[in-house]
Structures are given as C-alpha cells and as structure tokens.
Tab-separated table of C-alpha atoms in Angstrom:
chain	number	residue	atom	x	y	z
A	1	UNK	CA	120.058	148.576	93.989
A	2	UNK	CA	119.278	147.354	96.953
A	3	UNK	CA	120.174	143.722	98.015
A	4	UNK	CA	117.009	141.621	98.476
A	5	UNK	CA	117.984	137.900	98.210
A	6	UNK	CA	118.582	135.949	101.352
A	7	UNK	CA	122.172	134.732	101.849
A	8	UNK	CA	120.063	131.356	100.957
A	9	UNK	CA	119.432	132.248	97.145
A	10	UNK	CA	123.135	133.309	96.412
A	11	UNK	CA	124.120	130.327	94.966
A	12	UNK	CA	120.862	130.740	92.938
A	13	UNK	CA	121.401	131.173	88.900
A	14	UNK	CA	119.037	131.192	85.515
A	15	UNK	CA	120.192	130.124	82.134
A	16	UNK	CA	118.270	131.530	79.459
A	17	UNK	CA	118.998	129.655	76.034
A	18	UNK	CA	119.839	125.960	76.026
A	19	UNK	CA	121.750	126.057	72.608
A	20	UNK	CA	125.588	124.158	72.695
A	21	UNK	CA	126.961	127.143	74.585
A	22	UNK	CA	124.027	127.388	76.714
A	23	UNK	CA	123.356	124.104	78.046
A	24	UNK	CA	127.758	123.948	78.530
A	25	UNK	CA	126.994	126.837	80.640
A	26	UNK	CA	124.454	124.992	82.842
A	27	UNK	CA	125.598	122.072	83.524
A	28	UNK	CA	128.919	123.637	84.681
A	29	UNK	CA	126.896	125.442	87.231
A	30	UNK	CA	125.007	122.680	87.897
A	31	UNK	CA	128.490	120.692	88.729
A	32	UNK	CA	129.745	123.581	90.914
A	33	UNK	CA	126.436	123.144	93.254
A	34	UNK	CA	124.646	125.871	92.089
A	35	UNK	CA	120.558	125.896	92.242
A	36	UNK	CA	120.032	126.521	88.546
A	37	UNK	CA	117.147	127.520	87.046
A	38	UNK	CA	116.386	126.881	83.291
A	39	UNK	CA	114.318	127.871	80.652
A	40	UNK	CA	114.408	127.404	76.391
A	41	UNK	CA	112.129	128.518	73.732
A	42	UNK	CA	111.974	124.137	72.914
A	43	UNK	CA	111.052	123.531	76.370
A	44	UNK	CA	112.959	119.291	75.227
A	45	UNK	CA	115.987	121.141	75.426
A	46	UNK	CA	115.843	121.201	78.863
A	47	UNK	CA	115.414	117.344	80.150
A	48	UNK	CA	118.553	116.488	80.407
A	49	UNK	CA	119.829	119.418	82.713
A	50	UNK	CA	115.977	118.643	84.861
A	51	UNK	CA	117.198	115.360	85.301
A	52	UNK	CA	120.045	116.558	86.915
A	53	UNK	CA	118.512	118.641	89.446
A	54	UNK	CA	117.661	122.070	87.536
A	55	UNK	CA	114.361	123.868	87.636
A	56	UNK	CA	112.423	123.835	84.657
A	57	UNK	CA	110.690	127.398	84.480
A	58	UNK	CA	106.964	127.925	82.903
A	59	UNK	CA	108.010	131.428	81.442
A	60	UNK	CA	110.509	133.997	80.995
A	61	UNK	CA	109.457	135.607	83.728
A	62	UNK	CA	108.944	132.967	86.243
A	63	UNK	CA	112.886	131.951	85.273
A	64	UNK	CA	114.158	135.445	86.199
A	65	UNK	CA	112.150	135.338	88.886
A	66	UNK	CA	114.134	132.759	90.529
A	67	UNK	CA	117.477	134.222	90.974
A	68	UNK	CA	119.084	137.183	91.182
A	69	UNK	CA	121.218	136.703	88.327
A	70	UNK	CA	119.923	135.165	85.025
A	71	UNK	CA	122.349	134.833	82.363
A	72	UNK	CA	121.169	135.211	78.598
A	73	UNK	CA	122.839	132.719	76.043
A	74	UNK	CA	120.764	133.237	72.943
A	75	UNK	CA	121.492	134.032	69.185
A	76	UNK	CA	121.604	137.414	69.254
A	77	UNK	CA	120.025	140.729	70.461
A	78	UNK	CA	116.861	140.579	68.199
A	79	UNK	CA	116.083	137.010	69.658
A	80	UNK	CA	116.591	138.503	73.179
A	81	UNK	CA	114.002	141.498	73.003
A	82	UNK	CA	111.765	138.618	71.629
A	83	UNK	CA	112.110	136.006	74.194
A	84	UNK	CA	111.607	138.879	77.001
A	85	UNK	CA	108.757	140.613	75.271
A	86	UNK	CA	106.223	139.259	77.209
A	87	UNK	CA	108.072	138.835	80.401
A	88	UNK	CA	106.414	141.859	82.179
A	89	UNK	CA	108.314	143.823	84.936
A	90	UNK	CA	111.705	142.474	85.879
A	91	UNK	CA	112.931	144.992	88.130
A	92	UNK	CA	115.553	144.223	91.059
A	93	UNK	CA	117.398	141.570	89.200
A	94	UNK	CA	120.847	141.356	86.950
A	95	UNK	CA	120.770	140.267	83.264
A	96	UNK	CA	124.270	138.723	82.434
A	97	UNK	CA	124.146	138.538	78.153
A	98	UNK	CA	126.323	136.463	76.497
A	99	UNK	CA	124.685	136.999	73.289
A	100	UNK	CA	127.183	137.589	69.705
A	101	UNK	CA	126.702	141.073	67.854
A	102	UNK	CA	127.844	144.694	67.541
A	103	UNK	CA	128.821	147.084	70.053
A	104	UNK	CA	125.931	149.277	68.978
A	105	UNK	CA	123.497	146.283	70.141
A	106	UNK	CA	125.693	145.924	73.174
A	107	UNK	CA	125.052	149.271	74.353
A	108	UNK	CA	121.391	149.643	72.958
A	109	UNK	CA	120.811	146.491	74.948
A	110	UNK	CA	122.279	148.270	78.423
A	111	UNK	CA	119.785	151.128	77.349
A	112	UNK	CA	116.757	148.578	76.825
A	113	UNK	CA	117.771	147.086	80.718
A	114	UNK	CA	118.252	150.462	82.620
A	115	UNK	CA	114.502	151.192	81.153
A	116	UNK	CA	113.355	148.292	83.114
A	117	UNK	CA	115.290	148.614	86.418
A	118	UNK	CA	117.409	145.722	85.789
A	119	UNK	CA	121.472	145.405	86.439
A	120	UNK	CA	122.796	144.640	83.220
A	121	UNK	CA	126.519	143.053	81.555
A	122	UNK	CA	127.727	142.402	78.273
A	123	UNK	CA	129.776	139.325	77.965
A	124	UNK	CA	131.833	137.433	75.504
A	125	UNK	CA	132.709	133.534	76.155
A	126	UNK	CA	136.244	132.865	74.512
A	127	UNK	CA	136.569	129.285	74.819
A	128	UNK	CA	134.420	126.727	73.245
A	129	UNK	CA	131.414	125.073	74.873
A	130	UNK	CA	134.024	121.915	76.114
A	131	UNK	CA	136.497	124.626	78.243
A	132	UNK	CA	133.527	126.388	79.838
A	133	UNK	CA	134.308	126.344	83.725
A	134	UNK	CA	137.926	125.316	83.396
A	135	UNK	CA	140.895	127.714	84.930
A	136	UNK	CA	142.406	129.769	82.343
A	137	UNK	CA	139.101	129.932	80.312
A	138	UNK	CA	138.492	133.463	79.820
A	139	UNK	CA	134.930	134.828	79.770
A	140	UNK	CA	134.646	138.854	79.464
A	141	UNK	CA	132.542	141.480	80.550
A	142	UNK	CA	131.752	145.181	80.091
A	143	UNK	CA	129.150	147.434	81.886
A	144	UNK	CA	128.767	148.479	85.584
A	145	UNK	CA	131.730	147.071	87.451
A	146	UNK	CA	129.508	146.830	90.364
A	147	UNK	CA	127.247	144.139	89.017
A	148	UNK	CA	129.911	142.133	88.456
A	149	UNK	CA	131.625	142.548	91.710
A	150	UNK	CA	128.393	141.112	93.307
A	151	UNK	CA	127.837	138.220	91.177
A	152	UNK	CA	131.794	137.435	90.553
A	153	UNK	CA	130.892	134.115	92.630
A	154	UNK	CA	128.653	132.889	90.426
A	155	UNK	CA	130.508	134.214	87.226
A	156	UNK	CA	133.691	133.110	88.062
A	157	UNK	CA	132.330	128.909	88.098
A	158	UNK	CA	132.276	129.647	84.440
A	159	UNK	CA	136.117	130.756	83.794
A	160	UNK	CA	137.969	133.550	84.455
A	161	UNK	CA	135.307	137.200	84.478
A	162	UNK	CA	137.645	139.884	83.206
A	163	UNK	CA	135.989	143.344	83.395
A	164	UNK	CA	136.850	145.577	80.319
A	165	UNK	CA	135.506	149.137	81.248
A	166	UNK	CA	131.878	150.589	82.036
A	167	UNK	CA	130.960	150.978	78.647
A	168	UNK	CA	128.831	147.776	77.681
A	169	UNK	CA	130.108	147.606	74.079
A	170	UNK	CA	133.559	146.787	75.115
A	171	UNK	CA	133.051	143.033	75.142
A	172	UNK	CA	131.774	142.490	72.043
A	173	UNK	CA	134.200	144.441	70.622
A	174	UNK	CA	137.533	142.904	72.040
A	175	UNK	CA	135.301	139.993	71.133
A	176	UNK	CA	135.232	140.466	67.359
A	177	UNK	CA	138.981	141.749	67.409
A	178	UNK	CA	139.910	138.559	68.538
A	179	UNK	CA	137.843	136.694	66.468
A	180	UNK	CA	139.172	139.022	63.170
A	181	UNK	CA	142.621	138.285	64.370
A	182	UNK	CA	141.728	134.672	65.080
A	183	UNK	CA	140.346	133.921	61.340
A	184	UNK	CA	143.135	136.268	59.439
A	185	UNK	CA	145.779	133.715	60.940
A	186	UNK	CA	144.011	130.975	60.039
A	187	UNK	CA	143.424	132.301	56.485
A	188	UNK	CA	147.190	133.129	56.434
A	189	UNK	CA	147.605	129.320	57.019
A	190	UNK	CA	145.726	127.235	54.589
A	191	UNK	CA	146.482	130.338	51.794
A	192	UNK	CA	150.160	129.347	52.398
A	193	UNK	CA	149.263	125.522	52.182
A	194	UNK	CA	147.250	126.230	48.848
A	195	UNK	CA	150.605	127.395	47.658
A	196	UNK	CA	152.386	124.893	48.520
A	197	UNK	CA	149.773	122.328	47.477
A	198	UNK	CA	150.157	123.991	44.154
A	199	UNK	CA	153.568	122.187	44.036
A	200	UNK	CA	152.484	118.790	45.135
A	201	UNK	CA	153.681	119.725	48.560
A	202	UNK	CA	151.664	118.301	51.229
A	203	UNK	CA	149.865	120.281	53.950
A	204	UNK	CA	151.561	117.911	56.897
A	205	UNK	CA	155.045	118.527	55.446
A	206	UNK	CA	154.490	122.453	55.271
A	207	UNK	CA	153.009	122.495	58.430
A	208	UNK	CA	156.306	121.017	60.016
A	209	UNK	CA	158.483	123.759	58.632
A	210	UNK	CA	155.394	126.701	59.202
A	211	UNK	CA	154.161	125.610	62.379
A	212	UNK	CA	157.042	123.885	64.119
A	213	UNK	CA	159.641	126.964	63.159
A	214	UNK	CA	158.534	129.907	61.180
A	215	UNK	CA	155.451	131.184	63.413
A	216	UNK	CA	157.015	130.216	66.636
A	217	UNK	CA	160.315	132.262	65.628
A	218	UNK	CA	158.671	134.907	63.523
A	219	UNK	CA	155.646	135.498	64.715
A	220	UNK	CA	156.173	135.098	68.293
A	221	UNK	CA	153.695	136.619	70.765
A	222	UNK	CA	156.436	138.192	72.396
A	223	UNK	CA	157.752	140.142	69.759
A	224	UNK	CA	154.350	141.469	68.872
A	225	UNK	CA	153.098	142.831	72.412
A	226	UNK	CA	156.914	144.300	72.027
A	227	UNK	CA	155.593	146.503	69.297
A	228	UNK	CA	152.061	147.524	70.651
A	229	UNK	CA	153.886	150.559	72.622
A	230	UNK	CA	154.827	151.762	69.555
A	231	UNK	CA	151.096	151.623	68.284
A	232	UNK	CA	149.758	153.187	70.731
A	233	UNK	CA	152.418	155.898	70.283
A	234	UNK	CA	152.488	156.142	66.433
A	235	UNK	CA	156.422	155.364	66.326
A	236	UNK	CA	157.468	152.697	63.520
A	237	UNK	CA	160.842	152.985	63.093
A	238	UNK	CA	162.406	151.681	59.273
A	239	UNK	CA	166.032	150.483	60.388
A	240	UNK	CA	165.175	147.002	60.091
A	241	UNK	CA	162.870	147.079	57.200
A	242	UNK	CA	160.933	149.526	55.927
A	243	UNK	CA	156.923	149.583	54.266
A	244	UNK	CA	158.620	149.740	50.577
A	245	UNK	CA	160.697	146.679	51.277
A	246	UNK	CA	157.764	144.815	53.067
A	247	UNK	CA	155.727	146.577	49.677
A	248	UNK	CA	158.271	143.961	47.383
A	249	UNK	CA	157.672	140.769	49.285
A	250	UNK	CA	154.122	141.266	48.894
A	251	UNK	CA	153.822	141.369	45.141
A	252	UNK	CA	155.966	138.048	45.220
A	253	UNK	CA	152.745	136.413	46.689
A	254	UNK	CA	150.519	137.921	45.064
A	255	UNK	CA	151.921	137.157	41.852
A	256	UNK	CA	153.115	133.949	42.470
A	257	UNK	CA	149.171	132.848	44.208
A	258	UNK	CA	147.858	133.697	40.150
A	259	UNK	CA	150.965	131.526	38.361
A	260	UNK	CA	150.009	129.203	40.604
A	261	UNK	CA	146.374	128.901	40.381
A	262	UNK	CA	145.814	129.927	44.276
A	263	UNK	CA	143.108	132.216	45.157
A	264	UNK	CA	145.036	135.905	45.120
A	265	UNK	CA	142.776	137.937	46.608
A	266	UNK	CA	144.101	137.451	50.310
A	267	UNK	CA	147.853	139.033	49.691
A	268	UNK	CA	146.356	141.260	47.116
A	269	UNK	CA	144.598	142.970	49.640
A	270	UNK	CA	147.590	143.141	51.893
A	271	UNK	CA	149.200	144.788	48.871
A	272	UNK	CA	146.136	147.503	48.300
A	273	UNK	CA	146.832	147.864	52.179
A	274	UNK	CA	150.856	148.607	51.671
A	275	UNK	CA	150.435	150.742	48.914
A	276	UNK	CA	147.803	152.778	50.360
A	277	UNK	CA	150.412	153.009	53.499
A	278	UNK	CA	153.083	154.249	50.847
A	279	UNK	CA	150.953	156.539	49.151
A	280	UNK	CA	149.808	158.437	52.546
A	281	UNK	CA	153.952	158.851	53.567
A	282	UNK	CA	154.980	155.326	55.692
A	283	UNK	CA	157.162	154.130	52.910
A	284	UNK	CA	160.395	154.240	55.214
A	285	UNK	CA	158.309	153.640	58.150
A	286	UNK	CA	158.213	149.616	58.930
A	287	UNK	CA	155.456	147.476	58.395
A	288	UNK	CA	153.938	148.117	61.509
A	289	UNK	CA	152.781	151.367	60.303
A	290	UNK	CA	149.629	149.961	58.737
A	291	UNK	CA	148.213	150.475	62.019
A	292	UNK	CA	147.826	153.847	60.929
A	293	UNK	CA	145.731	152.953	57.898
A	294	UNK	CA	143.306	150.430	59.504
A	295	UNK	CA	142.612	153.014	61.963
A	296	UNK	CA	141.888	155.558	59.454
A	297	UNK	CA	140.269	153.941	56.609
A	298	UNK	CA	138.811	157.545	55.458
A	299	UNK	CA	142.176	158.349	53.757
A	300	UNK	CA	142.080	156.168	51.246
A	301	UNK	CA	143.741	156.103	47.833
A	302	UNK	CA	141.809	156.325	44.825
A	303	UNK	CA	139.198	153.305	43.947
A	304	UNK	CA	140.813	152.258	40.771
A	305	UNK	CA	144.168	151.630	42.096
A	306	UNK	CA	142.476	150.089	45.107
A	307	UNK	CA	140.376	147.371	42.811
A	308	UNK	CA	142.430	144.102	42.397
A	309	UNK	CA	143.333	142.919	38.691
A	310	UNK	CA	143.266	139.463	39.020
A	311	UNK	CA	144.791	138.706	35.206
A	312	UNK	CA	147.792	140.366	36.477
A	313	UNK	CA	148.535	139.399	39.955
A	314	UNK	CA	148.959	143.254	40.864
C-alpha cells in the first residue's frame, strides 16, 4: 500500500471504543503529543479526552478518516462488524484491533479487512488500563509484520509492540494462554488457602510460608523455562520423580479438600489428568509429561473413570 499521509499526519491516531481500556489508551497518546482522534458509540464518553485536545468524530467513518492508523478497543468482534457496518469504504488505512476473542475471530476479522483494502493487526494489551504506556508494559501483535513496522511509532507510546508471527490469530491466542495460566495459579492459591482456612489457619499466615518461600523456591520461573526444551522435544525424564509418584500426592489433596469441606473439584481434575497420563504409558515419565495429554485431548480414557465422585474424594 502505498504511503499517502504527509510526514504532517504521522503523529495522527484514532481510538475507536472509549471503554476503561479504551479511553487508558487515549489519553496516553494524548500525553505523548499525538493528534488523536476519537469516537464512541455514547458520544459522553468522549468529553473528557475533547477537553484535552482530541477530536471528537461525527461517524465511524469520518474517525478513520483522520489518520492513518485507527486502533479498535471494543468488546469483541461482533460489536466491531457492527460499529463499522455503516462506515462505507475505508480503503488505504490500518485497523489496529485490540478487541478479546478466539483465534478463529482473529483471523476471520483479517479476512473481513483484506475485503476492504485496509492494513489490518490483531493485538492483545497485557497490562491493565493503569500500566498502559509505561516501559515494560507489553502489548502484542500478530498479522503483517509490515503494518506494524510502519506504525511501530505510534504503537510503541502504548508499551512494548511485540510481533508474534503473520498469522493474525497468534495474539489472541498467546493471549488466552496467558490468561489460562494466569487464573490456574490464582485458583491454585485461594484452593490452598480454603484448606488451610479449613483449620482455622489464616490466609495472611499461609501466604507468608506459600508466597514468601514455597512458590519462589518451587515454582520458580527459572526452573520452568528450564523444562520447556524438553516440551518441545517430548523428553520427561523420571529420575527425580516420576507421574505415579506425582499420581500419590494428588489423591492426598483431593481427599483431604472432601474431609475438609473444600471444594475438590480443582485437584480432582489434576488427578483425572495424571491418571489419564498413566493410563496412555507416562507413569515413569515425570510430571511434566502431561504436556503430552493437554496437547492431545483425543486420547482420552474412558468417561466413567474420567467423572469425579465427589462422596469419595477419588
């Protein structure tokens, strides 16, 4: 595509969506100089940012209009194809969307914007609306690495733009991974303070001993990105502790969450999870051989010995 925007409108940017994330986003480009256009389905939304310099556009299309770049901060994909419905022809400009869905909308959305001649990202903001535009605030991005290249500028006021790979699904993706792995350690958390609680223990006083030693020592970061070679090659050694023995500690908790009252489904499913491993040949393998079964949920063991039994903890 051809560049036709004077060297004039390159600090020129749109915001589409003036939700918490949304309005974080323009008023960090607003703070970095930029000549920010704005517009929100509740046109109120906008005052404050118009009071502070930004353009308040009639339409949809008028805001894209405006700048070469208009970044999309809406709910999700649906709301987008509805909000640009009656925009007309767009061609010649870049859609940045920072919308939250599937890959499949991701890349169905890249579809939608090649149909109408317009450059087109996937992103995923992975800091809250309060870290926006601070160093070390990662935003990311899949699609043409081109388009990013020529708006990095502009991107980069944000946070840091990390480009995943051409296909446009790759940002929601590592998006929800994180996310997943974000809420499972959470979970892990207040499931182990429920336990605890169970005893009269309280959640401070655990969180000492959890926080302050056990995660830091056990759990380290370190020691995990140690092991993702060996994921990506299929190699989980046993010598220091193997699926069966990993397989024993996991019972513990899930029968001692139902003597205790605590909601057992969590380390149940770990269980299911272990066994399954087991039954499909990793019992010598280590723990880290799961991998193998979240990757390939198709080989699963039979239903009934899949389907927790609450009244006995197995």
């Amino acid at each position: 595509m051809t560049d036709q925007y004077s060297s004039a409108r390159d600090t020129a940017v749109t915001v589409i969506g003036l939700g918490p994330m949304g309005s974080a986003l323009a008023h960090t480009l607003l703070g970095k100089g930029r000549s920010l256009t704005v517009w929100n389905r509740t046109p109120g939304k906008a005052d404050g940012l118009v009071a502070e310099g930004a353009h308040r556009a009639a339409t949809v299309a008028d805001a894209v209009a405006a700048s070469p770049v208009t970044i999309v901060c809406l709910n999700d994909y649906a709301t987008m194809y509805q909000v640009f419905e009656s925009a007309g022809a767009l061609s010649g400009h870049a859609l940045v969307n920072l919308n939250s869905g599937t890959p499949a909308e991701a890349r169905t959305a890249a579809v939608w914007a090649a149909e109408r001649d317009l450059d087109y990202l996937d992103g995923a903001i992975m800091v809250p609306p309060a870290l926006i535009g601070y160093d070390g605030s990662a935003l990311l991005y899949s699609g043409a690495r081109d388009v990013l290249d020529r708006h990095r500028e502009i991107l980069a006021d944000l946070g840091d733009p990390r480009h995943l790979g051409a296909d446009p699904g790759l940002a929601v993706l590592f998006n929800t991974a994180l996310l997943g792995m974000m809420y499972a350690t959470i979970n892990g958390f207040l499931h182990a303070a429920a336990l605890t609680d169970s005893a009269g223990v309280p959640a401070a006083e655990f969180a000492e001993i959890a926080l302050g030693w056990f995660m830091p020592v056990v759990l380290d970061p370190a020691s995990l990105a140690e092991q993702a070679p060996n994921l990506d090659k299929g190699v989980y050694p046993g010598d220091q502790g193997t699926m069966q023995m990993n397989l024993n500690a996991l019972e513990h908790i899930a029968r001692t969450s139902v003597e205790q009252g605590v909601h057992p489904a969590h380390p149940q499913l770990m269980k299911q999870l272990a066994e399954q491993a087991i039954a499909q040949g990793h019992g010598t393998e280590n723990y880290f051989a799961l991998f193998e079964i979240l990757k390939n949920p198709g080989a699963e063991t039979p239903l009934r010995a899949m389907r927790p039994n609450i009244r006995s903890g197995s």
